[in-house]
PDB file of C-alpha atoms in Angstrom:
ATOM      1  CA  MET A 100     -42.800  68.168 -16.333  1.00 65.00           C
ATOM      2  CA  ASP A 101     -45.959  67.756 -18.161  1.00 78.00           C
ATOM      3  CA  THR A 102     -47.506  70.811 -19.867  1.00 82.00           C
ATOM      4  CA  LYS A 103     -50.656  70.050 -17.821  1.00 81.00           C
ATOM      5  CA  ASP A 104     -48.349  71.303 -14.761  1.00 81.00           C
ATOM      6  CA  LEU A 105     -47.652  74.582 -16.449  1.00 93.00           C
ATOM      7  CA  THR A 106     -51.038  75.548 -17.616  1.00 95.00           C
ATOM      8  CA  LEU A 107     -54.440  76.634 -16.042  1.00 95.00           C
ATOM      9  CA  ASP A 108     -57.593  77.086 -18.079  1.00 96.00           C
ATOM     10  CA  ILE A 109     -60.715  77.935 -16.124  1.00 96.00           C
ATOM     11  CA  ASN A 110     -64.124  78.899 -17.906  1.00 97.00           C
ATOM     12  CA  GLN A 111     -67.117  79.893 -15.752  1.00 98.00           C
ATOM     13  CA  HIS A 112     -70.249  81.767 -16.273  1.00 98.00           C
ATOM     14  CA  ILE A 113     -73.024  83.263 -14.212  1.00 98.00           C
ATOM     15  CA  ASP A 114     -76.424  84.686 -15.218  1.00 98.00           C
ATOM     16  CA  ILE A 115     -77.689  87.929 -13.580  1.00 98.00           C
ATOM     17  CA  GLN A 116     -81.087  89.393 -13.856  1.00 98.00           C
ATOM     18  CA  LYS A 117     -80.040  93.077 -14.411  1.00 98.00           C
ATOM     19  CA  SER A 118     -79.028  95.026 -17.501  1.00 98.00           C
ATOM     20  CA  PRO A 119     -75.471  94.290 -19.215  1.00 98.00           C
ATOM     21  CA  GLU A 120     -74.473  97.893 -18.154  1.00 98.00           C
ATOM     22  CA  ALA A 121     -75.417  97.163 -14.602  1.00 98.00           C
ATOM     23  CA  VAL A 122     -73.558  93.832 -14.445  1.00 98.00           C
ATOM     24  CA  PHE A 123     -70.472  95.186 -16.088  1.00 98.00           C
ATOM     25  CA  GLU A 124     -70.532  97.936 -13.470  1.00 98.00           C
ATOM     26  CA  GLY A 125     -70.923  95.609 -10.783  1.00 97.00           C
ATOM     27  CA  LEU A 126     -68.223  93.360 -12.172  1.00 97.00           C
ATOM     28  CA  LEU A 127     -65.788  96.307 -12.051  1.00 98.00           C
ATOM     29  CA  LEU A 128     -66.795  97.181  -8.644  1.00 97.00           C
ATOM     30  CA  GLU A 129     -66.140  93.589  -7.421  1.00 95.00           C
ATOM     31  CA  PHE A 130     -62.560  93.722  -9.007  1.00 94.00           C
ATOM     32  CA  SER A 131     -61.944  96.715  -7.131  1.00 94.00           C
ATOM     33  CA  GLU A 132     -63.348  98.086  -3.749  1.00 91.00           C
ATOM     34  CA  LYS A 133     -65.879  95.201  -3.150  1.00 94.00           C
ATOM     35  CA  MET A 134     -63.235  92.148  -3.550  1.00 93.00           C
ATOM     36  CA  CYS A 135     -62.733  90.858  -0.173  1.00 90.00           C
ATOM     37  CA  TYR A 136     -61.500  87.497   1.408  1.00 85.00           C
ATOM     38  CA  PRO A 137     -63.959  84.775   2.159  1.00 80.00           C
ATOM     39  CA  ASP A 138     -64.199  86.093   5.822  1.00 87.00           C
ATOM     40  CA  GLY A 139     -65.327  89.344   4.338  1.00 87.00           C
ATOM     41  CA  ARG A 140     -62.171  91.407   5.132  1.00 92.00           C
ATOM     42  CA  SER A 141     -61.369  93.884   2.424  1.00 94.00           C
ATOM     43  CA  MET A 142     -58.484  93.039   0.035  1.00 95.00           C
ATOM     44  CA  ASN A 143     -57.834  96.893  -0.653  1.00 96.00           C
ATOM     45  CA  MET A 144     -58.149  96.088  -4.456  1.00 97.00           C
ATOM     46  CA  HIS A 145     -57.909  99.119  -7.007  1.00 97.00           C
ATOM     47  CA  LEU A 146     -58.760  98.921 -10.647  1.00 98.00           C
ATOM     48  CA  GLU A 147     -57.517 101.808 -12.770  1.00 98.00           C
ATOM     49  CA  ARG A 148     -60.409 101.950 -15.494  1.00 97.00           C
ATOM     50  CA  LYS A 149     -58.355 102.527 -18.688  1.00 98.00           C
ATOM     51  CA  PRO A 150     -56.373 100.470 -20.912  1.00 98.00           C
ATOM     52  CA  GLY A 151     -52.879 100.225 -19.306  1.00 98.00           C
ATOM     53  CA  GLY A 152     -54.370 100.709 -15.939  1.00 98.00           C
ATOM     54  CA  ARG A 153     -53.070  98.823 -13.089  1.00 98.00           C
ATOM     55  CA  TRP A 154     -55.146  96.188 -10.993  1.00 98.00           C
ATOM     56  CA  PHE A 155     -53.458  96.259  -7.529  1.00 97.00           C
ATOM     57  CA  ARG A 156     -53.587  95.498  -3.951  1.00 96.00           C
ATOM     58  CA  ASP A 157     -52.633  98.389  -1.787  1.00 96.00           C
ATOM     59  CA  LEU A 158     -51.472  97.660   1.641  1.00 95.00           C
ATOM     60  CA  GLY A 159     -50.773 101.099   2.490  1.00 95.00           C
ATOM     61  CA  ASP A 160     -47.568 103.279   2.978  1.00 96.00           C
ATOM     62  CA  GLY A 161     -46.524 102.745  -0.698  1.00 94.00           C
ATOM     63  CA  THR A 162     -46.381  98.828  -0.339  1.00 97.00           C
ATOM     64  CA  GLY A 163     -48.775  96.203  -2.170  1.00 96.00           C
ATOM     65  CA  HIS A 164     -49.013  93.818  -4.894  1.00 96.00           C
ATOM     66  CA  LEU A 165     -49.362  94.370  -8.615  1.00 97.00           C
ATOM     67  CA  TRP A 166     -51.976  91.802  -9.832  1.00 97.00           C
ATOM     68  CA  GLY A 167     -52.102  92.956 -13.477  1.00 98.00           C
ATOM     69  CA  PHE A 168     -52.658  95.512 -16.278  1.00 98.00           C
ATOM     70  CA  VAL A 169     -56.010  96.286 -18.089  1.00 98.00           C
ATOM     71  CA  GLN A 170     -55.558  95.028 -21.477  1.00 98.00           C
ATOM     72  CA  THR A 171     -58.990  95.614 -22.844  1.00 98.00           C
ATOM     73  CA  LEU A 172     -61.940  97.811 -21.435  1.00 98.00           C
ATOM     74  CA  LYS A 173     -64.890  97.784 -23.305  1.00 98.00           C
ATOM     75  CA  PRO A 174     -67.998  98.777 -21.467  1.00 98.00           C
ATOM     76  CA  PRO A 175     -70.401  96.967 -21.064  1.00 98.00           C
ATOM     77  CA  VAL A 176     -68.911  94.017 -22.840  1.00 98.00           C
ATOM     78  CA  LEU A 177     -65.204  93.236 -21.986  1.00 98.00           C
ATOM     79  CA  LEU A 178     -62.763  93.470 -19.449  1.00 98.00           C
ATOM     80  CA  GLU A 179     -59.450  91.806 -20.084  1.00 98.00           C
ATOM     81  CA  ILE A 180     -56.413  91.832 -17.715  1.00 98.00           C
ATOM     82  CA  THR A 181     -52.759  90.501 -17.950  1.00 98.00           C
ATOM     83  CA  GLY A 182     -50.385  89.972 -15.367  1.00 97.00           C
ATOM     84  CA  PRO A 183     -49.030  87.936 -12.389  1.00 95.00           C
ATOM     85  CA  MET A 184     -52.307  88.215 -10.347  1.00 94.00           C
ATOM     86  CA  PHE A 185     -51.872  86.668  -6.780  1.00 90.00           C
ATOM     87  CA  MET A 186     -48.863  84.780  -8.146  1.00 92.00           C
ATOM     88  CA  SER A 187     -45.342  85.702  -6.922  1.00 90.00           C
ATOM     89  CA  TYR A 188     -43.503  83.408  -9.015  1.00 91.00           C
ATOM     90  CA  PRO A 189     -42.700  82.837 -12.948  1.00 93.00           C
ATOM     91  CA  VAL A 190     -46.184  82.842 -14.358  1.00 95.00           C
ATOM     92  CA  THR A 191     -48.245  84.878 -16.690  1.00 96.00           C
ATOM     93  CA  ASN A 192     -51.957  85.006 -16.809  1.00 97.00           C
ATOM     94  CA  HIS A 193     -54.708  86.290 -19.113  1.00 98.00           C
ATOM     95  CA  LEU A 194     -58.245  87.035 -17.535  1.00 98.00           C
ATOM     96  CA  GLU A 195     -61.065  87.599 -19.652  1.00 98.00           C
ATOM     97  CA  ALA A 196     -64.588  88.900 -18.304  1.00 98.00           C
ATOM     98  CA  ARG A 197     -67.123  89.131 -21.029  1.00 98.00           C
ATOM     99  CA  VAL A 198     -70.757  90.357 -20.549  1.00 98.00           C
ATOM    100  CA  SER A 199     -73.429  89.382 -22.766  1.00 98.00           C
ATOM    101  CA  GLU A 200     -77.096  90.033 -23.018  1.00 98.00           C
ATOM    102  CA  ILE A 201     -79.403  87.151 -22.383  1.00 98.00           C
ATOM    103  CA  GLU A 202     -83.228  87.025 -22.052  1.00 97.00           C
ATOM    104  CA  GLY A 203     -84.114  88.696 -18.720  1.00 96.00           C
ATOM    105  CA  GLY A 204     -80.541  90.042 -17.913  1.00 98.00           C
ATOM    106  CA  ALA A 205     -77.102  89.433 -18.781  1.00 98.00           C
ATOM    107  CA  ARG A 206     -74.293  86.653 -18.613  1.00 98.00           C
ATOM    108  CA  ILE A 207     -70.811  87.143 -17.243  1.00 98.00           C
ATOM    109  CA  THR A 208     -68.531  84.462 -18.880  1.00 98.00           C
ATOM    110  CA  LEU A 209     -64.901  84.629 -17.022  1.00 98.00           C
ATOM    111  CA  ARG A 210     -61.971  82.695 -18.429  1.00 98.00           C
ATOM    112  CA  HIS A 211     -58.705  82.570 -16.656  1.00 97.00           C
ATOM    113  CA  ARG A 212     -55.596  81.163 -18.465  1.00 97.00           C
ATOM    114  CA  ALA A 213     -52.116  80.859 -17.043  1.00 97.00           C
ATOM    115  CA  LEU A 214     -48.680  79.673 -18.158  1.00 96.00           C
ATOM    116  CA  GLY A 215     -45.912  79.181 -15.704  1.00 95.00           C
ATOM    117  CA  LEU A 216     -44.564  77.222 -12.663  1.00 92.00           C
ATOM    118  CA  LEU A 217     -47.931  77.219 -11.063  1.00 91.00           C
ATOM    119  CA  GLN A 218     -48.352  76.020  -7.471  1.00 88.00           C
ATOM    120  CA  GLU A 219     -50.812  73.426  -6.818  1.00 87.00           C
ATOM    121  CA  ASP A 220     -52.500  75.244  -4.329  1.00 87.00           C
ATOM    122  CA  HIS A 221     -53.302  78.323  -6.682  1.00 86.00           C
ATOM    123  CA  LYS A 222     -54.524  75.960  -9.250  1.00 86.00           C
ATOM    124  CA  ALA A 223     -56.783  74.181  -6.738  1.00 84.00           C
ATOM    125  CA  GLY A 224     -58.059  77.347  -5.140  1.00 87.00           C
ATOM    126  CA  VAL A 225     -58.712  79.759  -7.833  1.00 91.00           C
ATOM    127  CA  THR A 226     -61.696  77.913  -9.493  1.00 90.00           C
ATOM    128  CA  GLU A 227     -63.530  78.408  -6.156  1.00 90.00           C
ATOM    129  CA  GLY A 228     -62.309  81.950  -5.840  1.00 90.00           C
ATOM    130  CA  TRP A 229     -63.745  82.913  -9.194  1.00 94.00           C
ATOM    131  CA  ARG A 230     -66.941  81.132  -8.533  1.00 94.00           C
ATOM    132  CA  GLY A 231     -67.190  83.091  -5.146  1.00 92.00           C
ATOM    133  CA  MET A 232     -66.535  86.507  -6.930  1.00 93.00           C
ATOM    134  CA  LEU A 233     -69.124  85.833  -9.795  1.00 97.00           C
ATOM    135  CA  GLU A 234     -71.619  84.799  -6.914  1.00 96.00           C
ATOM    136  CA  ALA A 235     -70.875  88.055  -5.145  1.00 94.00           C
ATOM    137  CA  VAL A 236     -71.575  90.134  -8.123  1.00 97.00           C
ATOM    138  CA  LYS A 237     -74.812  88.420  -8.522  1.00 97.00           C
ATOM    139  CA  LYS A 238     -75.820  88.838  -4.831  1.00 96.00           C
ATOM    140  CA  SER A 239     -74.762  92.514  -4.888  1.00 95.00           C
ATOM    141  CA  LEU A 240     -76.920  93.337  -7.952  1.00 96.00           C
ATOM    142  CA  GLU A 241     -80.030  90.971  -7.326  1.00 95.00           C
ATOM    143  CA  SER A 242     -80.422  91.711  -3.550  1.00 87.00           C
TER     144      SER A 242
END
């Protein structure tokens, strides 16, 4: 097995014409109550806004999926999450979402790195998934 088969490294960004504070808040909302499937159905995600807080999907009646833990929370600049995310197999993920001020607004830079026995369909779909999430933040804030 090649090490490329065991790793994932995605780096994306999007510029939004809002303040860094508004963009960071929009990002946190997208990671929680606004996160949805491509067809618009809610994923019932929750993000506990504190270091060590859980990021999880609530399926009701005490069931669900743990996606990760908040490693770093520094509004309005940085959110880092570590954990299995949507992968229910031997893997670890690190997600960094950084907001920086640019002329006329703010930029979200998202980096997702993973190490483990990655499924090919997850590697293929995650790039599109994060792009869609970044675009949803932009659409929500600029509309």
